[in-house]
PDB file of C-alpha atoms in Angstrom:
ATOM      1  CA  MET A   1     -41.368 -40.099  -9.515  1.00  0.00           C
ATOM      2  CA  LYS A   2     -38.175 -40.306 -11.351  1.00  0.00           C
ATOM      3  CA  LYS A   3     -39.850 -37.615 -13.596  1.00  0.00           C
ATOM      4  CA  ASN A   4     -40.249 -35.134 -10.710  1.00  0.00           C
ATOM      5  CA  ILE A   5     -36.830 -35.698 -10.010  1.00  0.00           C
ATOM      6  CA  PHE A   6     -35.848 -34.838 -13.824  1.00  0.00           C
ATOM      7  CA  LYS A   7     -36.900 -31.643 -14.055  1.00  0.00           C
ATOM      8  CA  ILE A   8     -36.523 -30.855 -10.993  1.00  0.00           C
ATOM      9  CA  GLY A   9     -32.518 -30.469 -12.284  1.00  0.00           C
ATOM     10  CA  LEU A  10     -33.443 -29.194 -15.522  1.00  0.00           C
ATOM     11  CA  VAL A  11     -34.731 -26.307 -13.493  1.00  0.00           C
ATOM     12  CA  MET A  12     -32.307 -25.638 -11.072  1.00  0.00           C
ATOM     13  CA  LEU A  13     -30.084 -25.867 -14.122  1.00  0.00           C
ATOM     14  CA  THR A  14     -31.202 -23.603 -16.883  1.00  0.00           C
ATOM     15  CA  ILE A  15     -31.022 -21.207 -13.474  1.00  0.00           C
ATOM     16  CA  GLY A  16     -28.001 -21.909 -13.152  1.00  0.00           C
ATOM     17  CA  PHE A  17     -27.122 -21.655 -16.907  1.00  0.00           C
ATOM     18  CA  PHE A  18     -29.171 -18.034 -17.009  1.00  0.00           C
ATOM     19  CA  SER A  19     -27.697 -16.545 -13.959  1.00  0.00           C
ATOM     20  CA  CYS A  20     -24.040 -16.662 -14.716  1.00  0.00           C
ATOM     21  CA  SER A  21     -21.827 -15.070 -16.843  1.00  0.00           C
ATOM     22  CA  ASN A  22     -18.500 -14.957 -17.982  1.00  0.00           C
ATOM     23  CA  ASP A  23     -18.182 -11.056 -17.674  1.00  0.00           C
ATOM     24  CA  ASP A  24     -16.969 -10.654 -14.185  1.00  0.00           C
ATOM     25  CA  ASN A  25     -17.153  -6.931 -13.633  1.00  0.00           C
ATOM     26  CA  ASP A  26     -19.849  -6.494 -11.157  1.00  0.00           C
ATOM     27  CA  GLY A  27     -20.011  -3.034 -12.255  1.00  0.00           C
ATOM     28  CA  GLY A  28     -17.401  -1.359 -10.208  1.00  0.00           C
ATOM     29  CA  SER A  29     -14.556  -0.746 -11.434  1.00  0.00           C
ATOM     30  CA  THR A  30     -11.262  -2.129  -9.109  1.00  0.00           C
ATOM     31  CA  ALA A  31      -9.082   0.393  -8.288  1.00  0.00           C
ATOM     32  CA  GLN A  32      -5.215  -0.366  -9.386  1.00  0.00           C
ATOM     33  CA  GLU A  33      -2.686  -0.523  -6.252  1.00  0.00           C
ATOM     34  CA  GLU A  34       0.018   2.848  -7.192  1.00  0.00           C
ATOM     35  CA  LEU A  35       3.428   3.694  -4.815  1.00  0.00           C
ATOM     36  CA  SER A  36       5.044   5.936  -7.400  1.00  0.00           C
ATOM     37  CA  LEU A  37       7.380   9.270  -6.518  1.00  0.00           C
ATOM     38  CA  THR A  38       9.068  11.360  -7.893  1.00  0.00           C
ATOM     39  CA  VAL A  39      12.886  12.402  -6.579  1.00  0.00           C
ATOM     40  CA  ASP A  40      15.185  14.122  -9.017  1.00  0.00           C
ATOM     41  CA  GLY A  41      12.365  15.318 -11.817  1.00  0.00           C
ATOM     42  CA  THR A  42      12.998  11.626 -12.177  1.00  0.00           C
ATOM     43  CA  GLN A  43       8.708   9.393 -11.848  1.00  0.00           C
ATOM     44  CA  ILE A  44       9.191   5.837  -9.467  1.00  0.00           C
ATOM     45  CA  SER A  45       6.978   4.197  -9.869  1.00  0.00           C
ATOM     46  CA  ALA A  46       7.441   0.269  -7.603  1.00  0.00           C
ATOM     47  CA  ASP A  47       6.428  -2.179  -9.234  1.00  0.00           C
ATOM     48  CA  GLU A  48       5.697  -4.424  -6.784  1.00  0.00           C
ATOM     49  CA  PHE A  49       4.394  -3.551  -3.073  1.00  0.00           C
ATOM     50  CA  GLU A  50       3.685  -5.135   0.933  1.00  0.00           C
ATOM     51  CA  ALA A  51       2.064  -3.215   3.816  1.00  0.00           C
ATOM     52  CA  VAL A  52       1.953  -4.639   6.934  1.00  0.00           C
ATOM     53  CA  LEU A  53      -0.839  -3.910   9.631  1.00  0.00           C
ATOM     54  CA  TYR A  54       0.405  -4.628  13.288  1.00  0.00           C
ATOM     55  CA  THR A  55       0.845  -3.546  16.837  1.00  0.00           C
ATOM     56  CA  ASN A  56       4.137  -1.507  17.401  1.00  0.00           C
ATOM     57  CA  ALA A  57       4.686  -1.128  20.957  1.00  0.00           C
ATOM     58  CA  VAL A  58       7.086   1.410  21.146  1.00  0.00           C
ATOM     59  CA  ALA A  59       4.244   4.311  18.948  1.00  0.00           C
ATOM     60  CA  GLY A  60       1.772   2.673  21.095  1.00  0.00           C
ATOM     61  CA  GLY A  61      -0.766   1.755  18.712  1.00  0.00           C
ATOM     62  CA  ARG A  62      -1.573   0.191  15.538  1.00  0.00           C
ATOM     63  CA  TYR A  63       0.612   0.856  12.779  1.00  0.00           C
ATOM     64  CA  ILE A  64       0.751   0.328   8.502  1.00  0.00           C
ATOM     65  CA  ASP A  65       4.427  -0.556   7.043  1.00  0.00           C
ATOM     66  CA  VAL A  66       4.871  -0.390   3.486  1.00  0.00           C
ATOM     67  CA  TYR A  67       7.605  -0.941   1.362  1.00  0.00           C
ATOM     68  CA  GLY A  68       8.127  -0.427  -2.914  1.00  0.00           C
ATOM     69  CA  SER A  69      10.229  -1.759  -4.770  1.00  0.00           C
ATOM     70  CA  LYS A  70      11.501  -0.930  -8.585  1.00  0.00           C
ATOM     71  CA  ASN A  71      13.114  -4.295 -10.604  1.00  0.00           C
ATOM     72  CA  GLY A  72      13.708  -6.325  -7.304  1.00  0.00           C
ATOM     73  CA  ASN A  73      15.340  -3.627  -5.139  1.00  0.00           C
ATOM     74  CA  GLU A  74      13.802  -1.685  -2.463  1.00  0.00           C
ATOM     75  CA  PHE A  75      13.572   2.194  -2.999  1.00  0.00           C
ATOM     76  CA  ALA A  76      10.397   3.116  -0.605  1.00  0.00           C
ATOM     77  CA  GLU A  77       9.432   2.557   3.329  1.00  0.00           C
ATOM     78  CA  PHE A  78       7.560   3.799   5.170  1.00  0.00           C
ATOM     79  CA  HIS A  79       5.766   3.884   8.750  1.00  0.00           C
ATOM     80  CA  PHE A  80       2.991   5.823  10.307  1.00  0.00           C
ATOM     81  CA  PRO A  81       0.264   5.051  11.720  1.00  0.00           C
ATOM     82  CA  ALA A  82      -2.467   2.799  10.888  1.00  0.00           C
ATOM     83  CA  LYS A  83      -5.550   5.754  10.849  1.00  0.00           C
ATOM     84  CA  THR A  84      -6.184   8.912   8.165  1.00  0.00           C
ATOM     85  CA  GLY A  85      -5.223  12.441   8.431  1.00  0.00           C
ATOM     86  CA  SER A  86      -2.150  14.488   7.478  1.00  0.00           C
ATOM     87  CA  PHE A  87       1.229  13.264   9.677  1.00  0.00           C
ATOM     88  CA  PRO A  88       4.054  15.208   9.995  1.00  0.00           C
ATOM     89  CA  ALA A  89       7.328  13.303   8.216  1.00  0.00           C
ATOM     90  CA  GLN A  90       9.798  13.100  10.950  1.00  0.00           C
ATOM     91  CA  GLN A  91      11.985   9.852  11.754  1.00  0.00           C
ATOM     92  CA  SER A  92      10.309   9.098  15.282  1.00  0.00           C
ATOM     93  CA  PHE A  93       7.429   5.709  16.037  1.00  0.00           C
ATOM     94  CA  ASN A  94       4.360   7.507  17.782  1.00  0.00           C
ATOM     95  CA  MET A  95       0.970   8.278  16.892  1.00  0.00           C
ATOM     96  CA  ALA A  96       0.917  11.513  15.457  1.00  0.00           C
ATOM     97  CA  SER A  97       4.108  10.905  13.103  1.00  0.00           C
ATOM     98  CA  CYS A  98       5.367   8.633  10.255  1.00  0.00           C
ATOM     99  CA  TRP A  99       9.266   7.886   9.360  1.00  0.00           C
ATOM    100  CA  LEU A 100       8.921   7.546   5.184  1.00  0.00           C
ATOM    101  CA  THR A 101      12.503   6.386   4.056  1.00  0.00           C
ATOM    102  CA  TYR A 102      13.253   6.608   0.076  1.00  0.00           C
ATOM    103  CA  GLU A 103      16.362   4.162  -0.818  1.00  0.00           C
ATOM    104  CA  ASN A 104      19.065   4.561  -4.060  1.00  0.00           C
ATOM    105  CA  GLY A 105      21.286   1.585  -3.591  1.00  0.00           C
ATOM    106  CA  VAL A 106      21.907  -0.681  -0.449  1.00  0.00           C
ATOM    107  CA  ASN A 107      24.299   1.279   1.414  1.00  0.00           C
ATOM    108  CA  TYR A 108      23.836   1.842   4.752  1.00  0.00           C
ATOM    109  CA  PRO A 109      23.482   5.358   5.272  1.00  0.00           C
ATOM    110  CA  ASP A 110      24.441   6.359   1.979  1.00  0.00           C
ATOM    111  CA  ASN A 111      21.484   6.043  -0.034  1.00  0.00           C
ATOM    112  CA  TYR A 112      19.016   6.219   3.002  1.00  0.00           C
ATOM    113  CA  PHE A 113      16.740   9.395   3.148  1.00  0.00           C
ATOM    114  CA  HIS A 114      15.226   9.821   5.963  1.00  0.00           C
ATOM    115  CA  SER A 115      12.474  12.265   6.544  1.00  0.00           C
ATOM    116  CA  THR A 116      12.680  15.339   7.875  1.00  0.00           C
ATOM    117  CA  SER A 117       9.902  16.961   6.501  1.00  0.00           C
ATOM    118  CA  GLY A 118       7.386  16.914   4.566  1.00  0.00           C
ATOM    119  CA  THR A 119       3.448  14.747   5.319  1.00  0.00           C
ATOM    120  CA  LEU A 120       2.772  11.684   4.540  1.00  0.00           C
ATOM    121  CA  THR A 121      -2.184  12.657   4.399  1.00  0.00           C
ATOM    122  CA  VAL A 122      -3.276   9.201   4.457  1.00  0.00           C
ATOM    123  CA  THR A 123      -7.700   9.333   3.294  1.00  0.00           C
ATOM    124  CA  VAL A 124      -7.704   5.737   3.155  1.00  0.00           C
ATOM    125  CA  CYS A 125      -7.364   3.254   5.703  1.00  0.00           C
ATOM    126  CA  ASP A 126      -9.433   0.462   5.977  1.00  0.00           C
ATOM    127  CA  THR A 127      -7.681  -2.406   7.365  1.00  0.00           C
ATOM    128  CA  VAL A 128     -11.322  -4.793   7.624  1.00  0.00           C
ATOM    129  CA  ALA A 129     -11.581  -4.094   3.336  1.00  0.00           C
ATOM    130  CA  ASN A 130      -7.256  -3.849   2.876  1.00  0.00           C
ATOM    131  CA  LYS A 131      -7.911   0.138   1.318  1.00  0.00           C
ATOM    132  CA  ILE A 132      -4.714   2.228   1.571  1.00  0.00           C
ATOM    133  CA  GLU A 133      -5.147   6.083   0.099  1.00  0.00           C
ATOM    134  CA  ALA A 134      -2.099   8.645   0.620  1.00  0.00           C
ATOM    135  CA  THR A 135      -0.266  11.081  -0.901  1.00  0.00           C
ATOM    136  CA  PHE A 136       3.318  12.599   0.589  1.00  0.00           C
ATOM    137  CA  ASN A 137       6.029  15.256   0.213  1.00  0.00           C
ATOM    138  CA  PHE A 138       8.741  14.977   2.265  1.00  0.00           C
ATOM    139  CA  THR A 139      13.071  15.838   2.532  1.00  0.00           C
ATOM    140  CA  GLY A 140      15.109  13.289   2.913  1.00  0.00           C
ATOM    141  CA  ASN A 141      18.643  12.459   4.356  1.00  0.00           C
ATOM    142  CA  ASN A 142      21.451  10.498   4.505  1.00  0.00           C
ATOM    143  CA  LEU A 143      23.066  11.909   7.799  1.00  0.00           C
ATOM    144  CA  SER A 144      25.462  14.893   4.861  1.00  0.00           C
ATOM    145  CA  VAL A 145      23.240  15.541   1.770  1.00  0.00           C
ATOM    146  CA  ASP A 146      18.764  16.119   1.177  1.00  0.00           C
ATOM    147  CA  LYS A 147      16.860  14.118  -1.386  1.00  0.00           C
ATOM    148  CA  VAL A 148      13.259  16.435  -1.991  1.00  0.00           C
ATOM    149  CA  ILE A 149      10.417  13.319  -2.218  1.00  0.00           C
ATOM    150  CA  THR A 150       7.399  15.325  -4.420  1.00  0.00           C
ATOM    151  CA  ASP A 151       4.077  13.821  -6.205  1.00  0.00           C
ATOM    152  CA  GLY A 152       4.042  10.994  -3.821  1.00  0.00           C
ATOM    153  CA  LYS A 153       1.389   8.244  -4.875  1.00  0.00           C
ATOM    154  CA  LEU A 154       0.120   5.370  -2.420  1.00  0.00           C
ATOM    155  CA  LYS A 155      -2.729   3.155  -3.184  1.00  0.00           C
ATOM    156  CA  ILE A 156      -2.568  -0.135  -1.739  1.00  0.00           C
ATOM    157  CA  ASN A 157      -5.650  -3.103  -2.428  1.00  0.00           C
ATOM    158  CA  SER A 158      -3.909  -5.884  -0.064  1.00  0.00           C
ATOM    159  CA  ILE A 159      -2.856  -5.297   3.609  1.00  0.00           C
ATOM    160  CA  THR A 160      -1.445  -8.413   5.184  1.00  0.00           C
ATOM    161  CA  ARG A 161      -1.434  -8.665   9.451  1.00  0.00           C
ATOM    162  CA  GLN A 162       0.679  -9.648  11.941  1.00  0.00           C
TER     163      GLN A 162
END
């Protein structure tokens, strides 16, 4: 009996040893997260970002907020419906548009450029797998000056739920 238990244990150990590998690559590639945009000819890429999924009572459905920061300073704040599609960049919360903001400082309203025109195109919005992919371009205004935001890219692989 002891011999059989020893043999079974040895077989299990052998199977476990040969079935495991120190290669963490499952054959696919891990998508890099990104939030970047160009303003005044300068590209800005976030080194920290967060996406939050919640029910927006004003908009009437599920919404996503995305915040992007560089060196600890927030420069992007986006609000849009949790679904794929092209959404006009406005300053309203509804299920047919988005609200995009570029920030270049902390003084409100001087450093906050809220979208007055443009588009956010969401190509992937998978709230189960926690993936969002989108492109965007918009003009933001701080009540006196316009900023044109181009070449916007968003790729998120983590969503917080509220």
